[in-house]
PDB file of C-alpha atoms in Angstrom:
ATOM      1  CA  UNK N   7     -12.946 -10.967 -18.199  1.00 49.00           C
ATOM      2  CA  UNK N   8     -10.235 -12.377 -20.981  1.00 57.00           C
ATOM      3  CA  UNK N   9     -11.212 -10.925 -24.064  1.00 56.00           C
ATOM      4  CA  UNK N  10     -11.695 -13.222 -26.879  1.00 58.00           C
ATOM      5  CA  UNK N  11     -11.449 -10.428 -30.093  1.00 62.00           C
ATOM      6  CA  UNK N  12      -8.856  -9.826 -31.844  1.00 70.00           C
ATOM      7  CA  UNK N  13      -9.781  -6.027 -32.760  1.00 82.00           C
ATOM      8  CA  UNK N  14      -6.426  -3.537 -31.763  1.00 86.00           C
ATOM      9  CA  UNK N  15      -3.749  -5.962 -32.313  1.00 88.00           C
ATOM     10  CA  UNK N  16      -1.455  -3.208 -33.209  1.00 89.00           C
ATOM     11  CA  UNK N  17      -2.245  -1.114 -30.319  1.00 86.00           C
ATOM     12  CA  UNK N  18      -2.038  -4.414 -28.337  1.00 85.00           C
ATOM     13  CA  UNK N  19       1.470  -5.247 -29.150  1.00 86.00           C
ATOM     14  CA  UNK N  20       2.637  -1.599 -29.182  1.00 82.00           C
ATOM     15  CA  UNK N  21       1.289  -1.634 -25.418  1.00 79.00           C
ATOM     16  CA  UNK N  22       3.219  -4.672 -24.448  1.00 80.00           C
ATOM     17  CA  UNK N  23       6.245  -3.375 -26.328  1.00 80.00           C
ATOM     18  CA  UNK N  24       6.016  -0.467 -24.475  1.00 74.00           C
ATOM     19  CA  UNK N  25       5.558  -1.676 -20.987  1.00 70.00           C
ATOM     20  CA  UNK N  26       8.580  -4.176 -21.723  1.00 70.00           C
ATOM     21  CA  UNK N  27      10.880  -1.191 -22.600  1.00 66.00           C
ATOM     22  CA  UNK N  28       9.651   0.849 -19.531  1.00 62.00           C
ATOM     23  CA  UNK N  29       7.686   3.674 -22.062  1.00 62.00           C
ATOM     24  CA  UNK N  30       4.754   3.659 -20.080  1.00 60.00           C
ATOM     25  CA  UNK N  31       4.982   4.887 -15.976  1.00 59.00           C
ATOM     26  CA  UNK N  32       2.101   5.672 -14.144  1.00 60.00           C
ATOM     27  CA  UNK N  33       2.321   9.225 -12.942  1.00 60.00           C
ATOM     28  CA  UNK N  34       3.758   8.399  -9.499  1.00 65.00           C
ATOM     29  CA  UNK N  35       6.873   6.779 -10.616  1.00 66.00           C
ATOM     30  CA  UNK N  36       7.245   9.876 -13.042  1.00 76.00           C
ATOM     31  CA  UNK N  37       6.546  12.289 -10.041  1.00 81.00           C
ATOM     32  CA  UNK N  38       9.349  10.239  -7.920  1.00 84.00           C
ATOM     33  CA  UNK N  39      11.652  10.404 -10.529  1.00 85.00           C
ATOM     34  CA  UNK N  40      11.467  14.142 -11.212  1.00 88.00           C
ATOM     35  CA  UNK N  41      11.990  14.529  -7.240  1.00 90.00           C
ATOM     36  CA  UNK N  42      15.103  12.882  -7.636  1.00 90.00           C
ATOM     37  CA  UNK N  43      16.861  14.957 -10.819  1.00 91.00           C
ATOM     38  CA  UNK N  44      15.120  18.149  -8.988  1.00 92.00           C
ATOM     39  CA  UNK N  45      16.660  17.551  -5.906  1.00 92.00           C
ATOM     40  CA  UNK N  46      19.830  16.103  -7.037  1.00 93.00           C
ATOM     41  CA  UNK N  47      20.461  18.416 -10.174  1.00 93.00           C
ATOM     42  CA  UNK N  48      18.310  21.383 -10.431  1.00 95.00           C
ATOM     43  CA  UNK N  49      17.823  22.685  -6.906  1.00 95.00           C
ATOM     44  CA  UNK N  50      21.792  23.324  -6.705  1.00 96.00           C
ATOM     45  CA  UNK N  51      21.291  25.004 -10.160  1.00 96.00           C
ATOM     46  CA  UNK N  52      18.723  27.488  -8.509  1.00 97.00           C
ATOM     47  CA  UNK N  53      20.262  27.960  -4.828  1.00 97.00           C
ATOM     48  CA  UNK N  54      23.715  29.011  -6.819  1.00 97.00           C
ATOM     49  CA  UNK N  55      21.137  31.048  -9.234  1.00 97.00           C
ATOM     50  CA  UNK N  56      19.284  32.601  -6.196  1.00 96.00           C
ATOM     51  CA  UNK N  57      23.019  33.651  -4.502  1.00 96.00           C
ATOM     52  CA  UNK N  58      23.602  35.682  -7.396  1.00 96.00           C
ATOM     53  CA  UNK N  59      20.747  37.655  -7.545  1.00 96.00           C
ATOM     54  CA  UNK N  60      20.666  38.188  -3.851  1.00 96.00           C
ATOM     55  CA  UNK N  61      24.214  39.776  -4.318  1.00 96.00           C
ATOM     56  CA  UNK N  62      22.897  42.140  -6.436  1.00 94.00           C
ATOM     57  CA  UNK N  63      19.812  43.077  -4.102  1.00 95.00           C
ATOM     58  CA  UNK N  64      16.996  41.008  -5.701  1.00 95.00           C
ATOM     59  CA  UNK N  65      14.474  38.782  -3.253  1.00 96.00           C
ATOM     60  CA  UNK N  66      14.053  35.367  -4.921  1.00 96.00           C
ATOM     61  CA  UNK N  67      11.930  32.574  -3.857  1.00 96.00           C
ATOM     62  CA  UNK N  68      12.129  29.069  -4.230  1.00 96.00           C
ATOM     63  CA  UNK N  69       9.667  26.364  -4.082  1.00 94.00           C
ATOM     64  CA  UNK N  70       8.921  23.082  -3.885  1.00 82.00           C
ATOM     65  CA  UNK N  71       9.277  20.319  -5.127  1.00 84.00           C
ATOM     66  CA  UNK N  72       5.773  19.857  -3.346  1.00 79.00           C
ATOM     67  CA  UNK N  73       3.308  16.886  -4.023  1.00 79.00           C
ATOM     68  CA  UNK N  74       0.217  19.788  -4.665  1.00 82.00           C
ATOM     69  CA  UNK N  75       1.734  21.404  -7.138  1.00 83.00           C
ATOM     70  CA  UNK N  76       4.298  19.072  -8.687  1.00 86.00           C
ATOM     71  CA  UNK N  77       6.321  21.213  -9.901  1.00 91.00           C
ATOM     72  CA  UNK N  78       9.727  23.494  -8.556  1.00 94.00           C
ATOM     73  CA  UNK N  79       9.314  27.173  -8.949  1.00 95.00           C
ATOM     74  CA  UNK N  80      11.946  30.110  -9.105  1.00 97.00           C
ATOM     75  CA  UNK N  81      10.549  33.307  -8.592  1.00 96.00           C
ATOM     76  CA  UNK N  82      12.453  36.996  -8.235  1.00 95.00           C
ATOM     77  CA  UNK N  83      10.524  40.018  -9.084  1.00 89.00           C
ATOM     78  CA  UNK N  84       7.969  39.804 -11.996  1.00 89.00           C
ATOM     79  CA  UNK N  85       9.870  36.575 -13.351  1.00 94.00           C
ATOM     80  CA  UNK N  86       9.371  32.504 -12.455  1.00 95.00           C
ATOM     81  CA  UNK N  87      10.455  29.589 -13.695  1.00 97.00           C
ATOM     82  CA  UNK N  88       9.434  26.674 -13.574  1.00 96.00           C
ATOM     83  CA  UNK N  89      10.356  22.733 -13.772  1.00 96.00           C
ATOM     84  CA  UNK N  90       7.631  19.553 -13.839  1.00 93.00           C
ATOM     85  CA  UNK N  91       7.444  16.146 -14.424  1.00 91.00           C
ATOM     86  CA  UNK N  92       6.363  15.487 -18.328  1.00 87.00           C
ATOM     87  CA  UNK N  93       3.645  12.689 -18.182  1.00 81.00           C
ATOM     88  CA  UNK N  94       5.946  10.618 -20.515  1.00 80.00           C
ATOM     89  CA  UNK N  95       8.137  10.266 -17.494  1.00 78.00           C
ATOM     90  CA  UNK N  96      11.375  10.897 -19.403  1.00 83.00           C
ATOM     91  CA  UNK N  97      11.518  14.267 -19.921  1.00 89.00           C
ATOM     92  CA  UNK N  98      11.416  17.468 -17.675  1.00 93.00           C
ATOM     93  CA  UNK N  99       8.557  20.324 -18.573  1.00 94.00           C
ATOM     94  CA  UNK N 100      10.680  24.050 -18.279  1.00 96.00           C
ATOM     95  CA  UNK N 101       8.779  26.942 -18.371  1.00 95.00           C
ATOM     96  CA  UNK N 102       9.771  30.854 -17.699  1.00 95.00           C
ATOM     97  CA  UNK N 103       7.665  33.585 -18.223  1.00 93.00           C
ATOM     98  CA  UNK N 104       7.274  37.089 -16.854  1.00 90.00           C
ATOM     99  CA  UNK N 105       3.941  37.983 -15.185  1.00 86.00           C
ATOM    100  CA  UNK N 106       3.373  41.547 -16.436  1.00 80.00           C
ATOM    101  CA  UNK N 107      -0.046  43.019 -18.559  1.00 61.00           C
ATOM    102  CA  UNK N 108       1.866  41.151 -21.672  1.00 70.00           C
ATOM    103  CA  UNK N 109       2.346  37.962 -20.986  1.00 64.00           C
ATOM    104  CA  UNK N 110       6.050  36.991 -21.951  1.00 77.00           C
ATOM    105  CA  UNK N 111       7.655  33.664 -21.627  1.00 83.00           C
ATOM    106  CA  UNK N 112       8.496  30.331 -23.137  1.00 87.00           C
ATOM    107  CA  UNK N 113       8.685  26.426 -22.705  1.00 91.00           C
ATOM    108  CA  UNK N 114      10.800  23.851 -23.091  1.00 92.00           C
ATOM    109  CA  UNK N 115      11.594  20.226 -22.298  1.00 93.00           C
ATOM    110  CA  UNK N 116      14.722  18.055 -21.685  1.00 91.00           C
ATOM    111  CA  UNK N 117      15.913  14.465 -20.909  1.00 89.00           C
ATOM    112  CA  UNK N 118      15.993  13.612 -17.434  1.00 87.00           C
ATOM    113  CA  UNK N 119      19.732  11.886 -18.710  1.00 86.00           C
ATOM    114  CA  UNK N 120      20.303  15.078 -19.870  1.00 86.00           C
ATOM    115  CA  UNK N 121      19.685  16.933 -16.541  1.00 88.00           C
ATOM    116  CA  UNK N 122      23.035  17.742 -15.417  1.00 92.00           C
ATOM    117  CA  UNK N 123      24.226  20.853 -13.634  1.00 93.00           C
ATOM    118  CA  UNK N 124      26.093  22.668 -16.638  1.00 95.00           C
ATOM    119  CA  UNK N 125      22.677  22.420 -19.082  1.00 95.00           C
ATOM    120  CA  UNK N 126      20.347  23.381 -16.455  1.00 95.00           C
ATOM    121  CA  UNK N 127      22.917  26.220 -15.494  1.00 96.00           C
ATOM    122  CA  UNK N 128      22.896  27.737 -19.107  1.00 96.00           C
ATOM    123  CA  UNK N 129      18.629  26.627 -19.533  1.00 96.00           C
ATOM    124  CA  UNK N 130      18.105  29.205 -15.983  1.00 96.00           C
ATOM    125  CA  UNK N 131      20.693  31.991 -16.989  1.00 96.00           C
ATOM    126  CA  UNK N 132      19.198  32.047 -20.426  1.00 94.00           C
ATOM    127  CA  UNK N 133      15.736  32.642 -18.927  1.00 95.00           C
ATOM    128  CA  UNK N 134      16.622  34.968 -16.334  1.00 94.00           C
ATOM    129  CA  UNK N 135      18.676  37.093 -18.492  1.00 93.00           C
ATOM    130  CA  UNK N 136      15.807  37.371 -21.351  1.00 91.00           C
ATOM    131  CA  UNK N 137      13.159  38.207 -18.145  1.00 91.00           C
ATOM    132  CA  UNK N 138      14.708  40.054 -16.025  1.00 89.00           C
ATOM    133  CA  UNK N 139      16.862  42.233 -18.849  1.00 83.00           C
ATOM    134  CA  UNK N 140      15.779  45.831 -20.291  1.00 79.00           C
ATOM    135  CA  UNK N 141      13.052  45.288 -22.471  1.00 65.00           C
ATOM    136  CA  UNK N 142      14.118  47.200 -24.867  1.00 55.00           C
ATOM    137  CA  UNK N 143      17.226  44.524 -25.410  1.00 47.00           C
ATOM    138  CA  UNK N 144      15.317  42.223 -25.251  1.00 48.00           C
ATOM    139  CA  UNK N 145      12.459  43.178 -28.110  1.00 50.00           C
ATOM    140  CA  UNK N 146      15.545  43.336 -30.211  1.00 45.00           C
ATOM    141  CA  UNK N 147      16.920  39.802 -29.694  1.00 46.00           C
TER     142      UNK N 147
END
């Protein structure tokens, strides 16, 4: 049915603008996307991130990327992190937290352009040394 109102023009052309500058991806191409940068750039990130830990006697876990969940998890002891598509399809969703009584953690987003080994490097040793540190250092930072 061709609509004949003229109601939402702005929201009209701001759709078309949109969909002619690629701004709007269904979920699936943002889900095959984020497979790509995970697999190509953050994986290698976590498997040299996993080595490290395992050196110095920690198990660590990695997961994913898996259709269920869609999302790439990190886990070693009490601490996980976490990567995911954002629904805008141009940026990856981080999150880290520690699963203790007091929930501690934080989030943060980046550029898929911007997902290159040396950022995500620094984003993961970041998080792992504010989780997995003393607490006491870290209430102070």
């Amino acid at each position: 049915m061709e609509s004949t109102t003229t109601s939402f023009t702005y929201l009209r052309s701001k759709l078309l603008e949109w969909q002619a500058n690629d701004l709007l991806m269904p979920s699936a191409v943002s889900w095959e996307r984020f497979q790509e940068v995970a697999t190509a750039q953050i994986l290698p990130v976590l498997h040299e991130a996993k080595e490290a830990l395992e050196d110095a006697g920690l198990e660590v876990t990695i997961t994913g990327p898996d259709e269920e969940t869609r999302s790439l998890g990190f886990y070693v002891n009490d601490v996980g992190l976490f990567f995911s598509p954002a629904e805008d399809g141009m940026t990856v969703c981080f999150l880290a937290r520690r699963f203790t009584g007091k929930e501690q953690g934080y989030e943060s987003r980046f550029l898929y352009r911007r997902a290159k080994p040396e950022p995500v490097r620094r984003l993961v040793e970041e998080a792992l040394l504010r989780l997995l540190g003393p607490r006491r250092a870290n209430d102070m930072n």
